[in-house]
Amino acid sequence: MRFIDEYRDSELARGLVEHIHRRSKRSLRLMEFCGGHTVTIFRYGLRQLLPPTLQMLSGPGCPVCVTANADLDKIIALARTPGVILATFGDLLKVPGSTSSLQQARAEGGDVRIVYSTLDALLLARENPDRAVVFAGIGFETTAPTVAASVLQAKKEGIDNYKVISVHKTTPPVLRALVGSGEVRVDGLICPGHVSAIIGSRPYAFLPREYGIGCAVAGFEPVDILQAVAMLVDQLEAGEPRVDIAYRRGVRPEGNTIALGMIEEVFAPGPADWRGIGVIPDSGLRLRDERFDAERAFAIEPGPTREPAGCICGDILRAVKTPLDCRLFRRVCTPEYPVGPCMVSSEGTCATYYHYGQDGPEAEEPCGQPARGAADE
Ligand code: SF4
């Protein structure tokens, strides 16, 4: 299939791996921001193909995972509000908040509907004029334009019962917070492909300029990732960090100006609460028009927040720990019985380690007993 087969071509991949081995001399720490990249890296065993000079880290690029419990609790509280239809993508259903989940709220009578696009949510609003339809707006710059488009359409049609709870997050501010904290050393960043298709590659320019960090925007096939790694090694070995694009078929330096215009029209920057990282100014998107803002339309009182006992998702999202450091991994926490969001989302680091393993799917528990999750698979 065009645009897929050539990016899974083993000869191309072998050539890139050989190039990386030839060029890599220094010890470098490369982070992939995006959970989709983490999945590709593990699914194709790319870590094992790289020289020992390169250490790969997984970053906070899973939108469901970085959603703080305080925000999840608000969404769950909305699902329990009489008269509300809570519309959401399916990946949010099982994510545990402080004391409940959308799945539980639905089992207890909340009207939670799975939708496949924001236009489905808008259709629900048209079909239920006496109910408020609240769409759970979660995601990075990739999903924000579709939510913006639905708000603009609702405004055009005068659909005032359509609301959005926006816990959208933007990528450059969290990258600045992560590298600026000094908690984790990153020499090179594999920048997210889908996010960059919207924002372009220019917003990463501060990373080489202010922090000496190399950047390469990557697509989601193994050759895309290896090409990005090769670009990073070339930049960093030459002492010339910059922003490269290894995903020219999807990303332009200026991004998608139409999508960016819609985001700008519908949302204003505001603070956002990131799991494990905290509140980062101007890293969220707030609705400009209060008629469509669920947080302003309803008095939401979700109660005190709690983190799942023993879960270290926050540390994993900051790349200071891995799922293998979590004592609940595989023993208690599995995709079937997830304790934290990094195990629920298909792009969560814990789910990726679970499915593909650090050293392969047959990873065993330290005591040598087959892991419970592995046996269940
Ligand atoms: S394995 Fe489960 S409990 Fe541990 S950090 Fe991951 S999601 Fe949290």
PDB file of N, CA and C in Angstrom, residues 79 84-90 93 102 106 110-116 120-121 124 127-128 131 133-136:
ATOM      1  N   ALA A  79     -21.135  13.614  33.368  1.00  0.00           N
ATOM      2  CA  ALA A  79     -21.876  12.432  32.898  1.00  0.00           C
ATOM      3  C   ALA A  79     -22.970  12.044  33.877  1.00  0.00           C
ATOM      4  N   VAL A  84     -27.939  15.716  31.000  1.00  0.00           N
ATOM      5  CA  VAL A  84     -26.744  15.814  30.152  1.00  0.00           C
ATOM      6  C   VAL A  84     -26.504  14.505  29.411  1.00  0.00           C
ATOM      7  N   ILE A  85     -26.191  14.627  28.123  1.00  0.00           N
ATOM      8  CA  ILE A  85     -25.629  13.499  27.364  1.00  0.00           C
ATOM      9  C   ILE A  85     -24.144  13.781  27.228  1.00  0.00           C
ATOM     10  N   LEU A  86     -23.324  12.887  27.750  1.00  0.00           N
ATOM     11  CA  LEU A  86     -21.866  13.079  27.668  1.00  0.00           C
ATOM     12  C   LEU A  86     -21.357  12.298  26.468  1.00  0.00           C
ATOM     13  N   ALA A  87     -20.857  13.006  25.476  1.00  0.00           N
ATOM     14  CA  ALA A  87     -20.337  12.358  24.262  1.00  0.00           C
ATOM     15  C   ALA A  87     -18.824  12.302  24.336  1.00  0.00           C
ATOM     16  N   THR A  88     -18.262  11.144  24.045  1.00  0.00           N
ATOM     17  CA  THR A  88     -16.811  10.980  24.174  1.00  0.00           C
ATOM     18  C   THR A  88     -16.292   9.960  23.184  1.00  0.00           C
ATOM     19  N   PHE A  89     -14.999  10.062  22.871  1.00  0.00           N
ATOM     20  CA  PHE A  89     -14.351   8.985  22.134  1.00  0.00           C
ATOM     21  C   PHE A  89     -14.188   7.807  23.095  1.00  0.00           C
ATOM     22  N   GLY A  90     -14.142   6.602  22.536  1.00  0.00           N
ATOM     23  CA  GLY A  90     -14.162   5.391  23.354  1.00  0.00           C
ATOM     24  C   GLY A  90     -12.967   5.220  24.267  1.00  0.00           C
ATOM     25  N   LEU A  93     -13.411   5.915  28.084  1.00  0.00           N
ATOM     26  CA  LEU A  93     -14.446   5.252  28.872  1.00  0.00           C
ATOM     27  C   LEU A  93     -13.899   4.576  30.133  1.00  0.00           C
ATOM     28  N   LEU A 102     -15.964   6.896  33.505  1.00  0.00           N
ATOM     29  CA  LEU A 102     -17.165   7.110  32.683  1.00  0.00           C
ATOM     30  C   LEU A 102     -17.941   5.810  32.531  1.00  0.00           C
ATOM     31  N   ARG A 106     -21.764   5.393  33.532  1.00  0.00           N
ATOM     32  CA  ARG A 106     -22.782   4.897  32.596  1.00  0.00           C
ATOM     33  C   ARG A 106     -23.542   3.720  33.199  1.00  0.00           C
ATOM     34  N   GLY A 110     -25.748   7.177  34.116  1.00  0.00           N
ATOM     35  CA  GLY A 110     -25.328   8.360  33.353  1.00  0.00           C
ATOM     36  C   GLY A 110     -25.468   8.098  31.858  1.00  0.00           C
ATOM     37  N   ASP A 111     -25.841   9.122  31.114  1.00  0.00           N
ATOM     38  CA  ASP A 111     -26.038   8.948  29.664  1.00  0.00           C
ATOM     39  C   ASP A 111     -24.732   9.269  28.939  1.00  0.00           C
ATOM     40  N   VAL A 112     -23.895   8.237  28.781  1.00  0.00           N
ATOM     41  CA  VAL A 112     -22.589   8.401  28.135  1.00  0.00           C
ATOM     42  C   VAL A 112     -22.669   7.746  26.762  1.00  0.00           C
ATOM     43  N   ARG A 113     -22.368   8.509  25.720  1.00  0.00           N
ATOM     44  CA  ARG A 113     -22.434   7.977  24.360  1.00  0.00           C
ATOM     45  C   ARG A 113     -21.038   8.013  23.728  1.00  0.00           C
ATOM     46  N   ILE A 114     -20.674   6.901  23.108  1.00  0.00           N
ATOM     47  CA  ILE A 114     -19.416   6.858  22.358  1.00  0.00           C
ATOM     48  C   ILE A 114     -19.664   7.440  20.962  1.00  0.00           C
ATOM     49  N   VAL A 115     -18.836   8.382  20.574  1.00  0.00           N
ATOM     50  CA  VAL A 115     -18.952   8.954  19.227  1.00  0.00           C
ATOM     51  C   VAL A 115     -17.619   8.748  18.502  1.00  0.00           C
ATOM     52  N   TYR A 116     -17.682   8.825  17.182  1.00  0.00           N
ATOM     53  CA  TYR A 116     -16.478   8.612  16.375  1.00  0.00           C
ATOM     54  C   TYR A 116     -15.956   9.902  15.762  1.00  0.00           C
ATOM     55  N   ASP A 120     -20.542  13.662  15.029  1.00  0.00           N
ATOM     56  CA  ASP A 120     -21.518  12.744  15.651  1.00  0.00           C
ATOM     57  C   ASP A 120     -22.111  13.389  16.903  1.00  0.00           C
ATOM     58  N   ALA A 121     -21.245  14.053  17.673  1.00  0.00           N
ATOM     59  CA  ALA A 121     -21.721  14.709  18.894  1.00  0.00           C
ATOM     60  C   ALA A 121     -22.688  15.842  18.555  1.00  0.00           C
ATOM     61  N   LEU A 124     -25.988  14.431  17.770  1.00  0.00           N
ATOM     62  CA  LEU A 124     -26.730  14.121  19.001  1.00  0.00           C
ATOM     63  C   LEU A 124     -27.430  15.373  19.530  1.00  0.00           C
ATOM     64  N   GLU A 127     -30.466  16.119  17.492  1.00  0.00           N
ATOM     65  CA  GLU A 127     -31.554  15.156  17.706  1.00  0.00           C
ATOM     66  C   GLU A 127     -32.163  15.236  19.106  1.00  0.00           C
ATOM     67  N   ASN A 128     -31.449  15.910  20.020  1.00  0.00           N
ATOM     68  CA  ASN A 128     -31.927  15.996  21.410  1.00  0.00           C
ATOM     69  C   ASN A 128     -31.949  17.452  21.858  1.00  0.00           C
ATOM     70  N   ARG A 131     -31.974  18.367  25.606  1.00  0.00           N
ATOM     71  CA  ARG A 131     -30.891  17.919  26.484  1.00  0.00           C
ATOM     72  C   ARG A 131     -29.623  18.693  26.133  1.00  0.00           C
ATOM     73  N   VAL A 133     -25.845  18.374  25.248  1.00  0.00           N
ATOM     74  CA  VAL A 133     -24.879  17.378  24.788  1.00  0.00           C
ATOM     75  C   VAL A 133     -23.488  17.955  25.006  1.00  0.00           C
ATOM     76  N   VAL A 134     -22.729  17.309  25.890  1.00  0.00           N
ATOM     77  CA  VAL A 134     -21.393  17.806  26.236  1.00  0.00           C
ATOM     78  C   VAL A 134     -20.356  16.884  25.616  1.00  0.00           C
ATOM     79  N   PHE A 135     -19.498  17.442  24.790  1.00  0.00           N
ATOM     80  CA  PHE A 135     -18.410  16.648  24.208  1.00  0.00           C
ATOM     81  C   PHE A 135     -17.164  16.810  25.081  1.00  0.00           C
ATOM     82  N   ALA A 136     -16.530  15.673  25.388  1.00  0.00           N
ATOM     83  CA  ALA A 136     -15.298  15.706  26.192  1.00  0.00           C
ATOM     84  C   ALA A 136     -14.115  15.979  25.266  1.00  0.00           C
TER      85      ALA A 136
END
